[in-house]
């Protein structure tokens, strides 16, 4: 299944910022993987950085949106709510819990699948939001949930995770066939390897927060 990550048209949707003159970029058709990658980038921008209309617009443009996108502070606030719900999927401990979360998201956010070519501005592609003029937050949640559901079905595993590095926790996409990834980036993985190496070779003094010899609580 291929789905397109962009939407266009004027926003008449209730509670959504205008989608302005947004239109799909050329005639590209994007895969579920591309949509999931966009979902990760938006979740990071909305939940792990300083979100603003400018930063969210930048991510949308990087993933093919063009024209006057009409993203404002209210739009960002609603998209943050959608991102928080999507982040729960990446935090799921296995495919079963992730599938349950995605089923809930699809039941609440998705509509009947429909094909659109945005009036001839793109190739035919699948949408599961309420219309080409759906608010950004609805489009983001519905399309991302669909993409993640497709990837879970294809790979039979959670299609990503949250970075295990303390203080990070960013979501990442993981579609490899080997052991699940633990870190969002090489930088986080390297930092944790260095910290583990230092801990092994430079243990804390016995009196610094730990019991000294003979004080393990095992003897009498």
mmCIF file of C-alpha atoms in Angstrom:
data_model
loop_
_atom_site.group_PDB
_atom_site.id
_atom_site.type_symbol
_atom_site.label_atom_id
_atom_site.label_comp_id
_atom_site.label_asym_id
_atom_site.label_seq_id
_atom_site.Cartn_x
_atom_site.Cartn_y
_atom_site.Cartn_z
ATOM 1 C CA UNK A 1 0.000 0.000 0.000
ATOM 2 C CA UNK A 2 1.260 3.468 -0.817
ATOM 3 C CA UNK A 3 -0.081 6.589 0.792
ATOM 4 C CA UNK A 4 0.690 10.218 0.172
ATOM 5 C CA UNK A 5 1.863 12.446 3.022
ATOM 6 C CA UNK A 6 0.515 15.740 1.777
ATOM 7 C CA UNK A 7 -2.836 17.390 1.574
ATOM 8 C CA UNK A 8 -4.049 20.520 -0.136
ATOM 9 C CA UNK A 9 -6.943 22.846 -0.522
ATOM 10 C CA UNK A 10 -8.619 25.426 1.680
ATOM 11 C CA UNK A 11 -9.420 24.482 5.237
ATOM 12 C CA UNK A 12 -13.076 24.603 6.051
ATOM 13 C CA UNK A 13 -12.635 22.106 8.857
ATOM 14 C CA UNK A 14 -13.952 23.023 12.282
ATOM 15 C CA UNK A 15 -11.230 23.990 14.726
ATOM 16 C CA UNK A 16 -8.368 23.796 12.232
ATOM 17 C CA UNK A 17 -6.028 26.474 10.978
ATOM 18 C CA UNK A 18 -6.423 27.167 7.254
ATOM 19 C CA UNK A 19 -4.454 24.826 5.040
ATOM 20 C CA UNK A 20 -3.960 27.838 2.774
ATOM 21 C CA UNK A 21 -2.683 27.100 -0.702
ATOM 22 C CA UNK A 22 -0.930 23.913 0.370
ATOM 23 C CA UNK A 23 -0.624 21.371 -2.374
ATOM 24 C CA UNK A 24 1.287 18.136 -2.847
ATOM 25 C CA UNK A 25 4.822 18.490 -4.100
ATOM 26 C CA UNK A 26 4.765 17.486 -7.747
ATOM 27 C CA UNK A 27 3.515 14.045 -8.587
ATOM 28 C CA UNK A 28 5.426 12.123 -5.949
ATOM 29 C CA UNK A 29 3.778 9.161 -4.266
ATOM 30 C CA UNK A 30 5.033 8.452 -0.760
ATOM 31 C CA UNK A 31 5.154 5.151 1.061
ATOM 32 C CA UNK A 32 3.935 4.332 4.543
ATOM 33 C CA UNK A 33 7.582 4.441 5.593
ATOM 34 C CA UNK A 34 7.909 8.040 4.404
ATOM 35 C CA UNK A 35 4.747 8.995 6.267
ATOM 36 C CA UNK A 36 6.022 7.321 9.441
ATOM 37 C CA UNK A 37 9.353 9.137 9.094
ATOM 38 C CA UNK A 38 7.436 12.396 8.828
ATOM 39 C CA UNK A 39 5.433 11.464 11.922
ATOM 40 C CA UNK A 40 8.678 10.920 13.849
ATOM 41 C CA UNK A 41 10.086 14.269 12.721
ATOM 42 C CA UNK A 42 6.898 16.079 13.692
ATOM 43 C CA UNK A 43 6.744 14.327 17.088
ATOM 44 C CA UNK A 44 10.334 15.373 17.801
ATOM 45 C CA UNK A 45 9.675 18.963 16.740
ATOM 46 C CA UNK A 46 6.442 19.170 18.728
ATOM 47 C CA UNK A 47 7.417 17.313 21.911
ATOM 48 C CA UNK A 48 11.205 17.406 22.272
ATOM 49 C CA UNK A 49 12.152 20.813 20.920
ATOM 50 C CA UNK A 50 10.743 24.317 21.256
ATOM 51 C CA UNK A 51 7.699 24.030 18.990
ATOM 52 C CA UNK A 52 6.581 27.027 16.990
ATOM 53 C CA UNK A 53 4.605 27.677 13.865
ATOM 54 C CA UNK A 54 7.893 28.227 12.039
ATOM 55 C CA UNK A 55 9.524 24.979 13.188
ATOM 56 C CA UNK A 56 6.469 22.872 12.386
ATOM 57 C CA UNK A 57 6.111 24.543 9.005
ATOM 58 C CA UNK A 58 9.769 23.756 8.335
ATOM 59 C CA UNK A 59 9.214 20.060 9.018
ATOM 60 C CA UNK A 60 6.122 19.983 6.817
ATOM 61 C CA UNK A 61 8.013 21.635 3.971
ATOM 62 C CA UNK A 62 10.885 19.171 4.380
ATOM 63 C CA UNK A 63 8.321 16.426 3.780
ATOM 64 C CA UNK A 64 6.842 17.948 0.644
ATOM 65 C CA UNK A 65 4.239 20.532 1.673
ATOM 66 C CA UNK A 66 4.213 23.721 -0.362
ATOM 67 C CA UNK A 67 2.382 26.993 -0.479
ATOM 68 C CA UNK A 68 0.903 29.007 2.377
ATOM 69 C CA UNK A 69 0.428 26.306 5.017
ATOM 70 C CA UNK A 70 -1.405 28.503 7.525
ATOM 71 C CA UNK A 71 0.183 26.926 10.603
ATOM 72 C CA UNK A 72 -0.299 29.124 13.683
ATOM 73 C CA UNK A 73 0.147 28.725 17.442
ATOM 74 C CA UNK A 74 -3.299 27.181 17.870
ATOM 75 C CA UNK A 75 -2.510 24.648 15.158
ATOM 76 C CA UNK A 76 0.756 23.764 16.895
ATOM 77 C CA UNK A 77 -1.052 23.239 20.204
ATOM 78 C CA UNK A 78 -3.509 20.810 18.602
ATOM 79 C CA UNK A 79 -0.737 18.999 16.758
ATOM 80 C CA UNK A 80 1.141 18.596 20.040
ATOM 81 C CA UNK A 81 -1.865 16.703 21.397
ATOM 82 C CA UNK A 82 -1.802 14.413 18.362
ATOM 83 C CA UNK A 83 1.966 13.916 18.722
ATOM 84 C CA UNK A 84 1.589 12.886 22.371
ATOM 85 C CA UNK A 85 -0.870 10.167 21.356
ATOM 86 C CA UNK A 86 1.392 8.919 18.567
ATOM 87 C CA UNK A 87 4.361 8.839 20.945
ATOM 88 C CA UNK A 88 2.513 6.238 23.013
ATOM 89 C CA UNK A 89 2.694 3.878 20.041
ATOM 90 C CA UNK A 90 6.490 4.181 19.893
ATOM 91 C CA UNK A 91 6.610 3.549 23.654
ATOM 92 C CA UNK A 92 4.565 0.334 23.395
ATOM 93 C CA UNK A 93 6.388 -2.759 24.750
ATOM 94 C CA UNK A 94 5.359 -4.991 21.860
ATOM 95 C CA UNK A 95 3.225 -5.298 18.720
ATOM 96 C CA UNK A 96 0.088 -6.302 20.616
ATOM 97 C CA UNK A 97 -0.088 -3.165 22.796
ATOM 98 C CA UNK A 98 0.974 -1.019 19.827
ATOM 99 C CA UNK A 99 -1.787 -2.531 17.682
ATOM 100 C CA UNK A 100 -4.363 -1.807 20.391
ATOM 101 C CA UNK A 101 -3.237 1.827 20.569
ATOM 102 C CA UNK A 102 -3.322 2.172 16.799
ATOM 103 C CA UNK A 103 -6.783 0.613 16.610
ATOM 104 C CA UNK A 104 -8.006 3.212 19.110
ATOM 105 C CA UNK A 105 -6.413 6.033 17.135
ATOM 106 C CA UNK A 106 -7.849 4.821 13.848
ATOM 107 C CA UNK A 107 -11.301 4.364 15.357
ATOM 108 C CA UNK A 108 -11.302 7.932 16.627
ATOM 109 C CA UNK A 109 -9.342 9.832 13.987
ATOM 110 C CA UNK A 110 -9.603 7.979 10.690
ATOM 111 C CA UNK A 111 -12.458 8.070 8.224
ATOM 112 C CA UNK A 112 -13.297 5.721 5.373
ATOM 113 C CA UNK A 113 -10.283 5.418 3.058
ATOM 114 C CA UNK A 114 -10.600 7.519 -0.057
ATOM 115 C CA UNK A 115 -8.515 8.133 -3.128
ATOM 116 C CA UNK A 116 -7.651 11.659 -4.163
ATOM 117 C CA UNK A 117 -5.421 13.326 -6.735
ATOM 118 C CA UNK A 118 -6.036 16.841 -5.368
ATOM 119 C CA UNK A 119 -7.751 17.956 -8.535
ATOM 120 C CA UNK A 120 -5.057 16.550 -10.767
ATOM 121 C CA UNK A 121 -2.165 18.099 -8.818
ATOM 122 C CA UNK A 122 -0.777 14.694 -7.824
ATOM 123 C CA UNK A 123 -0.956 11.029 -8.559
ATOM 124 C CA UNK A 124 -3.832 9.134 -6.991
ATOM 125 C CA UNK A 125 -3.147 8.279 -3.366
ATOM 126 C CA UNK A 126 -4.948 7.224 -0.208
ATOM 127 C CA UNK A 127 -6.219 9.507 2.543
ATOM 128 C CA UNK A 128 -8.001 8.551 5.756
ATOM 129 C CA UNK A 129 -8.782 12.037 7.067
ATOM 130 C CA UNK A 130 -12.164 13.671 6.593
ATOM 131 C CA UNK A 131 -11.286 15.571 3.440
ATOM 132 C CA UNK A 132 -8.614 17.365 1.470
ATOM 133 C CA UNK A 133 -9.329 20.424 3.632
ATOM 134 C CA UNK A 134 -9.001 18.601 6.970
ATOM 135 C CA UNK A 135 -7.253 20.494 9.790
ATOM 136 C CA UNK A 136 -3.568 19.795 10.187
ATOM 137 C CA UNK A 137 -3.943 17.962 13.502
ATOM 138 C CA UNK A 138 -6.598 15.611 12.128
ATOM 139 C CA UNK A 139 -4.538 14.933 9.003
ATOM 140 C CA UNK A 140 -1.386 14.361 11.076
ATOM 141 C CA UNK A 141 -2.999 11.918 13.504
ATOM 142 C CA UNK A 142 -5.040 9.962 10.969
ATOM 143 C CA UNK A 143 -2.340 9.621 8.324
ATOM 144 C CA UNK A 144 0.395 8.790 10.849
ATOM 145 C CA UNK A 145 -1.715 6.154 12.581
ATOM 146 C CA UNK A 146 -2.494 4.542 9.228
ATOM 147 C CA UNK A 147 1.173 4.530 8.213
ATOM 148 C CA UNK A 148 2.308 3.016 11.513
ATOM 149 C CA UNK A 149 -0.447 0.403 11.314
ATOM 150 C CA UNK A 150 0.657 -0.621 7.816
ATOM 151 C CA UNK A 151 4.277 -0.909 8.967
ATOM 152 C CA UNK A 152 3.344 -2.936 12.039
ATOM 153 C CA UNK A 153 1.386 -5.340 9.834
ATOM 154 C CA UNK A 154 4.239 -5.550 7.331
ATOM 155 C CA UNK A 155 6.986 -6.151 9.888
ATOM 156 C CA UNK A 156 5.045 -7.742 12.778
ATOM 157 C CA UNK A 157 6.815 -5.512 15.283
ATOM 158 C CA UNK A 158 6.488 -2.035 16.736
ATOM 159 C CA UNK A 159 7.783 0.158 13.891
ATOM 160 C CA UNK A 160 9.999 2.203 16.175
ATOM 161 C CA UNK A 161 10.766 3.060 19.757
ATOM 162 C CA UNK A 162 11.867 5.727 22.209
ATOM 163 C CA UNK A 163 15.521 6.511 22.741
ATOM 164 C CA UNK A 164 16.892 4.727 25.814
ATOM 165 C CA UNK A 165 19.428 7.449 26.531
ATOM 166 C CA UNK A 166 18.502 9.231 29.794
ATOM 167 C CA UNK A 167 17.319 12.726 29.113
ATOM 168 C CA UNK A 168 16.491 12.012 25.464
ATOM 169 C CA UNK A 169 13.468 9.780 24.922
ATOM 170 C CA UNK A 170 12.948 10.898 21.342
ATOM 171 C CA UNK A 171 10.909 8.589 19.103
ATOM 172 C CA UNK A 172 12.617 6.910 16.174
ATOM 173 C CA UNK A 173 11.664 4.664 13.285
ATOM 174 C CA UNK A 174 12.981 1.088 13.342
ATOM 175 C CA UNK A 175 12.151 -1.206 10.442
ATOM 176 C CA UNK A 176 15.273 -3.336 10.480
ATOM 177 C CA UNK A 177 15.166 -7.097 10.668
ATOM 178 C CA UNK A 178 17.672 -7.518 13.472
ATOM 179 C CA UNK A 179 17.526 -6.721 17.158
ATOM 180 C CA UNK A 180 15.381 -3.688 18.005
ATOM 181 C CA UNK A 181 17.224 -0.401 18.170
ATOM 182 C CA UNK A 182 17.617 1.291 21.535
ATOM 183 C CA UNK A 183 18.781 4.763 20.561
ATOM 184 C CA UNK A 184 17.481 7.460 18.252
ATOM 185 C CA UNK A 185 20.898 8.369 16.867
ATOM 186 C CA UNK A 186 24.547 7.428 16.720
ATOM 187 C CA UNK A 187 25.237 10.360 19.035
ATOM 188 C CA UNK A 188 23.031 8.972 21.811
ATOM 189 C CA UNK A 189 24.366 5.432 21.336
ATOM 190 C CA UNK A 190 27.968 6.638 21.523
ATOM 191 C CA UNK A 191 27.269 8.727 24.612
ATOM 192 C CA UNK A 192 25.795 5.736 26.411
ATOM 193 C CA UNK A 193 28.673 3.450 25.388
ATOM 194 C CA UNK A 194 31.178 5.975 26.720
ATOM 195 C CA UNK A 195 29.220 6.314 29.972
ATOM 196 C CA UNK A 196 29.069 2.536 30.391
ATOM 197 C CA UNK A 197 32.803 2.222 29.704
ATOM 198 C CA UNK A 198 33.616 4.855 32.289
ATOM 199 C CA UNK A 199 31.353 3.198 34.819
ATOM 200 C CA UNK A 200 33.098 -0.160 34.356
ATOM 201 C CA UNK A 201 36.632 1.218 34.521
ATOM 202 C CA UNK A 202 36.089 4.009 37.025
ATOM 203 C CA UNK A 203 33.588 2.673 39.597
ATOM 204 C CA UNK A 204 32.283 5.031 42.231
ATOM 205 C CA UNK A 205 34.116 4.928 45.607
ATOM 206 C CA UNK A 206 32.562 2.484 48.039
ATOM 207 C CA UNK A 207 31.547 5.280 50.368
ATOM 208 C CA UNK A 208 29.824 7.336 47.678
ATOM 209 C CA UNK A 209 26.231 6.315 47.982
ATOM 210 C CA UNK A 210 26.845 2.583 48.311
ATOM 211 C CA UNK A 211 27.405 0.110 51.103
ATOM 212 C CA UNK A 212 31.030 -0.601 51.987
ATOM 213 C CA UNK A 213 32.593 -4.048 52.450
ATOM 214 C CA UNK A 214 30.764 -6.162 54.977
ATOM 215 C CA UNK A 215 27.687 -3.880 54.893
ATOM 216 C CA UNK A 216 25.663 -5.633 52.219
ATOM 217 C CA UNK A 217 23.013 -6.695 54.701
ATOM 218 C CA UNK A 218 23.623 -10.390 54.159
ATOM 219 C CA UNK A 219 25.487 -11.361 57.264
ATOM 220 C CA UNK A 220 25.005 -11.499 60.988
#
